[in-house]
XYZ file of C-alpha atoms in Angstrom:
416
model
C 99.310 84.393 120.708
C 98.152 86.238 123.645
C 99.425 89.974 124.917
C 100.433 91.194 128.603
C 100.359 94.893 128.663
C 102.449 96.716 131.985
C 102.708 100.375 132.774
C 106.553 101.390 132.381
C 108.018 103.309 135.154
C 111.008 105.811 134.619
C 112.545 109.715 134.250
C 111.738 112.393 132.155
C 115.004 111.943 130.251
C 114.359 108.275 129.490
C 110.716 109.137 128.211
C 112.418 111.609 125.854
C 114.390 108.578 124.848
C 111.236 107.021 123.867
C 109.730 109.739 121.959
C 112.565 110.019 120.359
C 112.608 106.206 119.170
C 108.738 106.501 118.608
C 109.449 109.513 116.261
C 112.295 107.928 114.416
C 109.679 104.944 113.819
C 107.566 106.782 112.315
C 109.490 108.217 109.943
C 111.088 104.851 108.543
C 107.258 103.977 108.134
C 106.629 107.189 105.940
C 109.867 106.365 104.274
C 109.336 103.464 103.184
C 105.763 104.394 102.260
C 107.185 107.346 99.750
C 109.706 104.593 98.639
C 106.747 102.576 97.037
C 105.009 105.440 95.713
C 107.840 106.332 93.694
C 108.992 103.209 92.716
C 106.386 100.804 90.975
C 106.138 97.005 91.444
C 108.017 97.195 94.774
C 106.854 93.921 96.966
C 107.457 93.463 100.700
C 111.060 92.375 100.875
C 111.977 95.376 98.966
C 111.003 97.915 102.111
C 112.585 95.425 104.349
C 115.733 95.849 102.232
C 115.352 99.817 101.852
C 115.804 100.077 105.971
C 119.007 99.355 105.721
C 119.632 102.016 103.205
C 118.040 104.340 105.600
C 120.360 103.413 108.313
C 123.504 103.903 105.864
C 122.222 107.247 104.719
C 123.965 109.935 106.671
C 121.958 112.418 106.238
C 119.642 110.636 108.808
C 122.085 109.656 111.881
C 119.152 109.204 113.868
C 117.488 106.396 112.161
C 120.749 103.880 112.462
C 119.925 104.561 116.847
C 116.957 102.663 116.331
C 117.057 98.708 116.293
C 117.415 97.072 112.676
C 114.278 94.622 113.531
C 112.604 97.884 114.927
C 113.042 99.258 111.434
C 112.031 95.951 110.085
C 108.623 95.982 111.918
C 108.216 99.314 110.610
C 108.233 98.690 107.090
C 106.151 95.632 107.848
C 103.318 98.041 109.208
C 104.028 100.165 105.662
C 103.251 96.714 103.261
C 100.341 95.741 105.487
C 98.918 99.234 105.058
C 99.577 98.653 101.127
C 98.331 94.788 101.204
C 95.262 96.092 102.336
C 94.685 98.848 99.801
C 95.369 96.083 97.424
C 92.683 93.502 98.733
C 90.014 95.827 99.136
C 90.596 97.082 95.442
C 90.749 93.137 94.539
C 87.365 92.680 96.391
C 86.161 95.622 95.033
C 84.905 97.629 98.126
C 82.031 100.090 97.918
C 83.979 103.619 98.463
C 87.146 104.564 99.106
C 89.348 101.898 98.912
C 92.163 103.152 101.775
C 94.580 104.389 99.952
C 98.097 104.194 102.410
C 98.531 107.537 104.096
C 101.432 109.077 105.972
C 101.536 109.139 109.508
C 101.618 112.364 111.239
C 102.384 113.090 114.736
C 100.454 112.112 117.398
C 99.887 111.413 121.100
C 99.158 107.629 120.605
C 102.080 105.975 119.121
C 103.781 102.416 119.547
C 107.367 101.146 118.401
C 107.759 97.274 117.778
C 110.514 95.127 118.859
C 110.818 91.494 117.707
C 113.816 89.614 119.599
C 116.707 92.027 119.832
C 117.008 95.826 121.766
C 115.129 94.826 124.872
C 116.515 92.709 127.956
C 114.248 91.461 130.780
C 115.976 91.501 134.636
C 116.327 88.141 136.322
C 112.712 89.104 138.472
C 111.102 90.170 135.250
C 109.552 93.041 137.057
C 112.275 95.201 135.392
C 113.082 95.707 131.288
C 116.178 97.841 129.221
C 115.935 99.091 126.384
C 119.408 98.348 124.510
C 119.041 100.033 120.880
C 121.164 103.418 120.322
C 118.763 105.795 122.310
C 119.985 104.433 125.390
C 116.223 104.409 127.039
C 117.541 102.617 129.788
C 116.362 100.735 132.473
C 112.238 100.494 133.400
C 110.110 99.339 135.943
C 107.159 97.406 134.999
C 104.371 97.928 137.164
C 101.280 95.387 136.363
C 100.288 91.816 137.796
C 101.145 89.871 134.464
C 103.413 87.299 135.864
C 106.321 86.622 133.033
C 107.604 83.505 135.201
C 105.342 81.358 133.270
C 106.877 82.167 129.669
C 110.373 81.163 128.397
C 111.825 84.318 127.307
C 111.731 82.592 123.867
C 108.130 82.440 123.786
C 108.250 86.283 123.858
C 107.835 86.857 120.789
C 107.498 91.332 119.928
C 107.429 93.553 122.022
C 105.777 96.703 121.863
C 106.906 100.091 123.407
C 102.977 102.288 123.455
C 102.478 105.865 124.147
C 99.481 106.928 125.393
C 97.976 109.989 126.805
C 98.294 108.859 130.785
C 101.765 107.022 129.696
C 103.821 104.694 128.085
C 102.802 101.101 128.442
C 105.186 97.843 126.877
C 103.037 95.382 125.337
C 104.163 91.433 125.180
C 103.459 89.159 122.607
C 103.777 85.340 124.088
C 103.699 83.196 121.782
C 101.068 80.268 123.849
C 98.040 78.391 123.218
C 95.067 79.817 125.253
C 92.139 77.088 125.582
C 89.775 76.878 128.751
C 87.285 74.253 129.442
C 83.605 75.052 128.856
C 80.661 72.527 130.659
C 77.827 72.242 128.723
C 74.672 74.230 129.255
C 72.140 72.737 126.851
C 71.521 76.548 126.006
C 72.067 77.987 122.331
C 71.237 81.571 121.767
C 70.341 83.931 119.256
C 71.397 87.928 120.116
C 69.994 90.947 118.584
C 71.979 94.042 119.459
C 70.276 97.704 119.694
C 70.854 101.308 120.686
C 67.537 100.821 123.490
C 69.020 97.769 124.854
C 72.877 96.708 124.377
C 71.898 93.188 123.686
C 68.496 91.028 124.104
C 69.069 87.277 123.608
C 66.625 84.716 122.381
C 65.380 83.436 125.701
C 63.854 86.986 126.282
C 66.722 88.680 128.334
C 68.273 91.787 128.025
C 71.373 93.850 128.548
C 71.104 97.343 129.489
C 73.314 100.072 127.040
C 75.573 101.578 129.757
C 76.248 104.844 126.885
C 79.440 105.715 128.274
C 79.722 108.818 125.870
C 76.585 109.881 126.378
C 76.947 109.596 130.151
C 80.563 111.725 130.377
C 79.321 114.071 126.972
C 78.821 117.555 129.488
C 82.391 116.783 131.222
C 83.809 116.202 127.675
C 82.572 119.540 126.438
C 83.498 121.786 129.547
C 87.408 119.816 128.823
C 87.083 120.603 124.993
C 85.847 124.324 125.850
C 89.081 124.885 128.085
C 90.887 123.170 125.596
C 89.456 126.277 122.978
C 90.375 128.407 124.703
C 94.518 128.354 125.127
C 96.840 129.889 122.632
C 97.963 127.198 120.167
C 100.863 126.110 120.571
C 101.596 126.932 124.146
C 102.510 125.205 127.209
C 98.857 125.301 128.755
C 97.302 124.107 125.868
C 98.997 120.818 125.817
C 98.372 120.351 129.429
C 94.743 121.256 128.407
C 94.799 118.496 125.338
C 96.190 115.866 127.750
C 93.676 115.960 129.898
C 91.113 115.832 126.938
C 93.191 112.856 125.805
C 93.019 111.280 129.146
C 89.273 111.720 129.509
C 88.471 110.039 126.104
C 91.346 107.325 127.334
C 88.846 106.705 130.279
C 85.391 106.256 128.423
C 87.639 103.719 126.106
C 88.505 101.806 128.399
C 85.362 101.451 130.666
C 83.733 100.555 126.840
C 86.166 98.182 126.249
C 85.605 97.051 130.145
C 82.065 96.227 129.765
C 82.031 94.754 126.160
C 85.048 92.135 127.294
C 83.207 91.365 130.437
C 79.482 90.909 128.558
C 80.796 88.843 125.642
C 82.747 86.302 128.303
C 79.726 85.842 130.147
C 77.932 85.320 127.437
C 79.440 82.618 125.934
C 80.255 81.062 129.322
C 76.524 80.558 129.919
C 75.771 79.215 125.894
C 76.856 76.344 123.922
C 75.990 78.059 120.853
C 75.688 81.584 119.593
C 73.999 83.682 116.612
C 74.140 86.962 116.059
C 73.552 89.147 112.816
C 76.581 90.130 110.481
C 76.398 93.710 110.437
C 77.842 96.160 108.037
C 78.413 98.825 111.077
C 80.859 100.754 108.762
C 77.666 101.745 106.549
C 75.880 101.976 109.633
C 77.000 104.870 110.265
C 76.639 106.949 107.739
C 73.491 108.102 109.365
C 74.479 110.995 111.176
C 71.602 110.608 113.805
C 72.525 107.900 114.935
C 76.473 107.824 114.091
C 77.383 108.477 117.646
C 74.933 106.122 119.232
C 76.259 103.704 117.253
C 79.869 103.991 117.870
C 78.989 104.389 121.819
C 77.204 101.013 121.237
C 80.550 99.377 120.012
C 78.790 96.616 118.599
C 82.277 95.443 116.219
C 84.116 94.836 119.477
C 81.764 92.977 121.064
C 81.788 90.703 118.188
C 85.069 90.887 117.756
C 85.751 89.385 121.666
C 82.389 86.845 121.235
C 84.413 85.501 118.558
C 87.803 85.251 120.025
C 86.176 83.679 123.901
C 84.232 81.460 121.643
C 87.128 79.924 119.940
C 89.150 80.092 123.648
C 85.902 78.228 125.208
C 85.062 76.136 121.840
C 81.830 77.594 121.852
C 80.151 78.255 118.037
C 79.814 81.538 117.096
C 77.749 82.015 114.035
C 77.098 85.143 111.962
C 73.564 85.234 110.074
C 72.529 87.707 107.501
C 70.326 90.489 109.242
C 67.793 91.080 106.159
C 63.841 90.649 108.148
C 64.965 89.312 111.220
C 62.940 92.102 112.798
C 60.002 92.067 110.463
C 59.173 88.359 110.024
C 57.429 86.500 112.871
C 59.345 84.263 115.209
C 56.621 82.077 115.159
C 54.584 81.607 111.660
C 57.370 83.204 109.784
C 54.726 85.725 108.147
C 56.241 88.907 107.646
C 55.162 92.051 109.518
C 56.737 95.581 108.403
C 57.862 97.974 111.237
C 59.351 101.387 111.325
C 62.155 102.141 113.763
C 60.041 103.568 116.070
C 57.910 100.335 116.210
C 59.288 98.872 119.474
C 56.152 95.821 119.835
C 55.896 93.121 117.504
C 52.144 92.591 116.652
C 51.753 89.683 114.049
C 48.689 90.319 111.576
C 48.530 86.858 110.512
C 48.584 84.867 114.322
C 48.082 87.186 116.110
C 51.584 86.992 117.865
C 52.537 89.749 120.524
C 55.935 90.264 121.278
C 59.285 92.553 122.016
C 60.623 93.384 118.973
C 64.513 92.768 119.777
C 63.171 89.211 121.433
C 61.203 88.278 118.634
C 64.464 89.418 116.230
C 66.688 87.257 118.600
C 64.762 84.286 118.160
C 64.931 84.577 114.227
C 68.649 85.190 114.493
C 68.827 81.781 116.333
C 66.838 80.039 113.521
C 69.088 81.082 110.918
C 72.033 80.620 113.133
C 70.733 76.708 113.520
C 70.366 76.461 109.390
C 73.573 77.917 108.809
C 75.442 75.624 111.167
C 73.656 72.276 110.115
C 74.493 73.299 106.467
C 77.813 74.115 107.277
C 78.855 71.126 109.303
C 76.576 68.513 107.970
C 74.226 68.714 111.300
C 76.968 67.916 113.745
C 76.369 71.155 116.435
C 79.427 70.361 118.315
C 81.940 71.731 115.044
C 82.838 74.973 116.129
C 82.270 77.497 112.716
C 83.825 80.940 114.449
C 86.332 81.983 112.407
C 89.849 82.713 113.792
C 90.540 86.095 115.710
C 93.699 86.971 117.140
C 93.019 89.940 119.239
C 96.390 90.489 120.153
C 97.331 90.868 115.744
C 94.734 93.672 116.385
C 95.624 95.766 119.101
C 93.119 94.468 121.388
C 94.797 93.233 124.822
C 93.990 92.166 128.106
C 95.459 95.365 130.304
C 96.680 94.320 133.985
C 95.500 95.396 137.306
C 97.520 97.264 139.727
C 100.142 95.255 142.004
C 98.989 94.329 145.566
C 101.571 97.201 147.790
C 102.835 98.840 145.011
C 101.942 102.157 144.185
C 100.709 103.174 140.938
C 102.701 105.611 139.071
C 101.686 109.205 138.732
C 100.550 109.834 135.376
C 102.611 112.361 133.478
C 101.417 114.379 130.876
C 103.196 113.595 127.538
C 102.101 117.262 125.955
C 104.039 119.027 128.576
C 107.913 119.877 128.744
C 109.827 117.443 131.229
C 110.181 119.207 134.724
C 114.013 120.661 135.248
C-alpha cells in the first residue's frame, strides 16, 4: 500500500463544505466513543452498526450528509483507539496506558473515504466529492500521476486539513519493490544529539536542528500570536501563521530524515542500529526538545520501511554498553555524557565515542541476525512497516507550468 498526497484546489464555499464534513466526522468518532463507554462489552461491529443509528436519529440531520463508509471509517478510528488501550493494558505498559479520549476541534483534521462519495474526472487531474455536502468539484494540483492505477486499486481516500490547506490523500493498493546491487558494506549506526548519525565505518551525519535553527522566528510568531484578543479575527490569522511555520520545520524534518535513511540503505547491504525507548527518552526535560528535533523514531521508522522496499536487513540491537564497552577487546570503559573520546584502560584503544558505539551496534547486529536466520545474511529480519497505515506519505512536487495555489488561511472567515 503506498499513498499519493495532492493539494486540492477550490472556493471558499466548497472549503466550508469540507469543514463541515470534517466536523461532522468528528463527531460520529466521539459518538461512537461515548457509545462504548456507556455500554460494556461492545466489540467493533457494534460501532459500525451504531452509525447507522446516528444517521436515522433526527435530531442530528447533519450526520446522514456524510457518506455511510465515511461514518464507517470513523468508528473504525474509535475501536483502533480502544484496541490499543486494550493491548497496552494486556502488555502491561509502564504509565498511562492511553485511555481513548475525545477529539476536540482542531486545525489538522482528515475525513476518510473508502470506495463510495468521491469520483475521479476522465484526466484524473480533477476529483468530486458526491456525499450530501455537495463539496463539489476540485482541482488536484501535484505530479502524482493516477494513470498508472486502476481506479480499483484506489483503495481510501483521505480528505486532510492542514494549516496552509486541504490536501486528498490516496491509498493505492500496489506492491512497491526496487532493486538493490550489492555493496559488500554492512553497517552499524549510532544516533546522537552532536551528530545526527555516525555509522560504523567512521562517518558522520551532521544534526541539521531545524527547531533550534527557526526557535527566534517561532517566538517573535508566538509573541504576536499573545498578543490578539481571543477569539477575534486577527488572532486566527495570527495562529495560522504560527501553524504554518511549525508546518514548515515538519516538513523540512521529515525532508531530511526520508532523504538520509534512503541513502543510507542504498549504499548498505545490512543495517544495525539500537532499539531505543525514545518515549522514556524524553522525560528528561534538558534534553526533551533536542530529542524530538533529532526525530530519531522517524528515521527508523523510514530505514525500516526502504529496507523492506530495497530488501536490505534492518536489525534492531539492545542499546545497554554499546558506548561503554570497547569496540575492540570488549573491556568495558564507563563514560559520562560529557565524555565525547573513547580511551580504553585495558588496550589502550583511542577512539570517537559514537564510532566506537557504531561498531558495537554492528557486532550485535551480526549475532542477532546469524541467530535469527541460522547464519544465512541474505534473510531480510526488518519487520513490516506500512507508512502509509501511519500517516507518513510521500508529498508531491509542484506541476511543471502550473501555478501553485495561494495558501488560504483556514482560521479566517471566507472573503465575501
Amino acid at each position: 500500500m503506498i499513498v499519493f498526497e495532492t493539494k486540492l484546489k477550490g472556493t471558499d464555499g466548497q472549503y466550508k463544505a469540507l469543514d463541515e464534513a470534517l466536523r461532522t466526522a468528528r463527531f460520529v468518532r466521539n459518538s461512537c466513543l461515548r457509545y462504548w463507554m456507556d455500554n460494556k462489552g461492545l466489540g467493533r461491529y457494534d460501532l459500525n452498526k451504531y452509525c447507522k443509528v446516528l444517521a436515522d436519529n433526527i435530531d442530528f440531520p447533519w450526520v446522514e450528509k456524510l457518506n455511510s463508509m465515511a461514518r464507517q471509517s470513523m468508528a473504525e478510528r474509535a475501536w483502533s483507539a480502544i484496541s490499543r488501550f486494550f493491548d497496552n493494558c494486556k502488555k502491561k505498559v509502564a504509565g498511562k496506558k492511553g485511555f481513548p479520549r475525545f477529539k476536540k476541534h482542531q486545525t489538522h483534521a482528515s475525513v476518510e473515504y473508502k470506495t463510495s462519495g468521491w469520483k475521479l474526472s476522465k484526466d484524473r487531474r480533477e476529483i468530486t466529492f458526491s456525499d450530501g455536502f455537495d463539496a463539489g468539484t476540485f482541482q488536484m494540483w501535484g505530479t502524482r500521476d493516477l494513470h498508472f492505477y486502476q481506479i480499483e486499486q484506489i483503495k481510501r481516500v483521505r480528505v486532510v486539513r492542514r494549516a496552509d490547506g486541504y490536501y486528498t490523500q490516496f491509498c493505492v493498493d500496489v506492491e512497491r519493490n526496487e532493486t538493490h546491487e550489492l555493496t559488500g558494506k554492512n553497517v552499524g549506526l549510532d544516533v546522537g544529539l552532536n551528530h545526527f548519525l555516525t555509522d560504523s565505518q567512521g562517518q558522520q551525519v551532521e544534526n541539521p536542528r531545524f527547531l533550534r535553527r527557526d526557535q527566534k522566528a517561532l517566538k517573535k510568531v508566538q509573541k504576536r500570536v499573545s498578543r490578539k484578543q481571543k477569539g477575534s479575527a486577527n488572532r486566527a490569522k495570527a495562529r495560522n501563521r504560527l501553524g504554518r511555520k511549525h508546518l514548515k520545520i515538519q516538513r523540512r524534518r521529515k525532508d531530511f530524515v526520508v532523504k538520509t535513511a534512503r541513502c543510507v540503505v542504498q549504499s548498505s547491504d545490512l543495517i544495525a542500529l539500537e532499539d531505543l525507548k525514545v518515549q522514556n527518552m524524553i522525560t528528561n526535560h534538558h534534553l526533551a526538545k533536542s530529542i524530538t528535533d533529532a526525530a530519531w523514531s522517524q528515521f527508523r521508522e523510514w530505514l525500516e520501511y526502504f529496507g523492506k522496499v530495497f530488501g536490505v536487513p534492518v536489525i534492531a540491537v539492545a542499546p545497554h554498553y554499546t558506548s561503554q564497552d570497547c569496540s575492540k577487546c570488549g573491556f568495558k570503559v564507563t563514560k559520562t555524557l560529557s565524555t565525547r573520546t573513547h580511551k580504553c584502560t585495558s588496550c589502550g584503544h583511542v577512539q570517537d565515542r559514537d564510532s566506537n558505539a557504531a561498531i558495537n551496534i554492528l557486532k550485535k547486529g551480526l549475532q542477532q541476525l546469524s541467530k535469527n536466520t541460522g547464519g544465512h545474511p541474505g534473510i531480510s529480519v526488518s519487520g513490516e512497516n506500512d507508512l502509509c497505515l501511519e500517516g507518513e506519505t510521500q508529498t508531491s512536487k509542484p506541476t511543471r507550468g502550473k501555478r501553485k495555489p495561494k495558501e488560504r488561511s483556514l482560521e479566517s472567515p471566507p472573503s465575501a
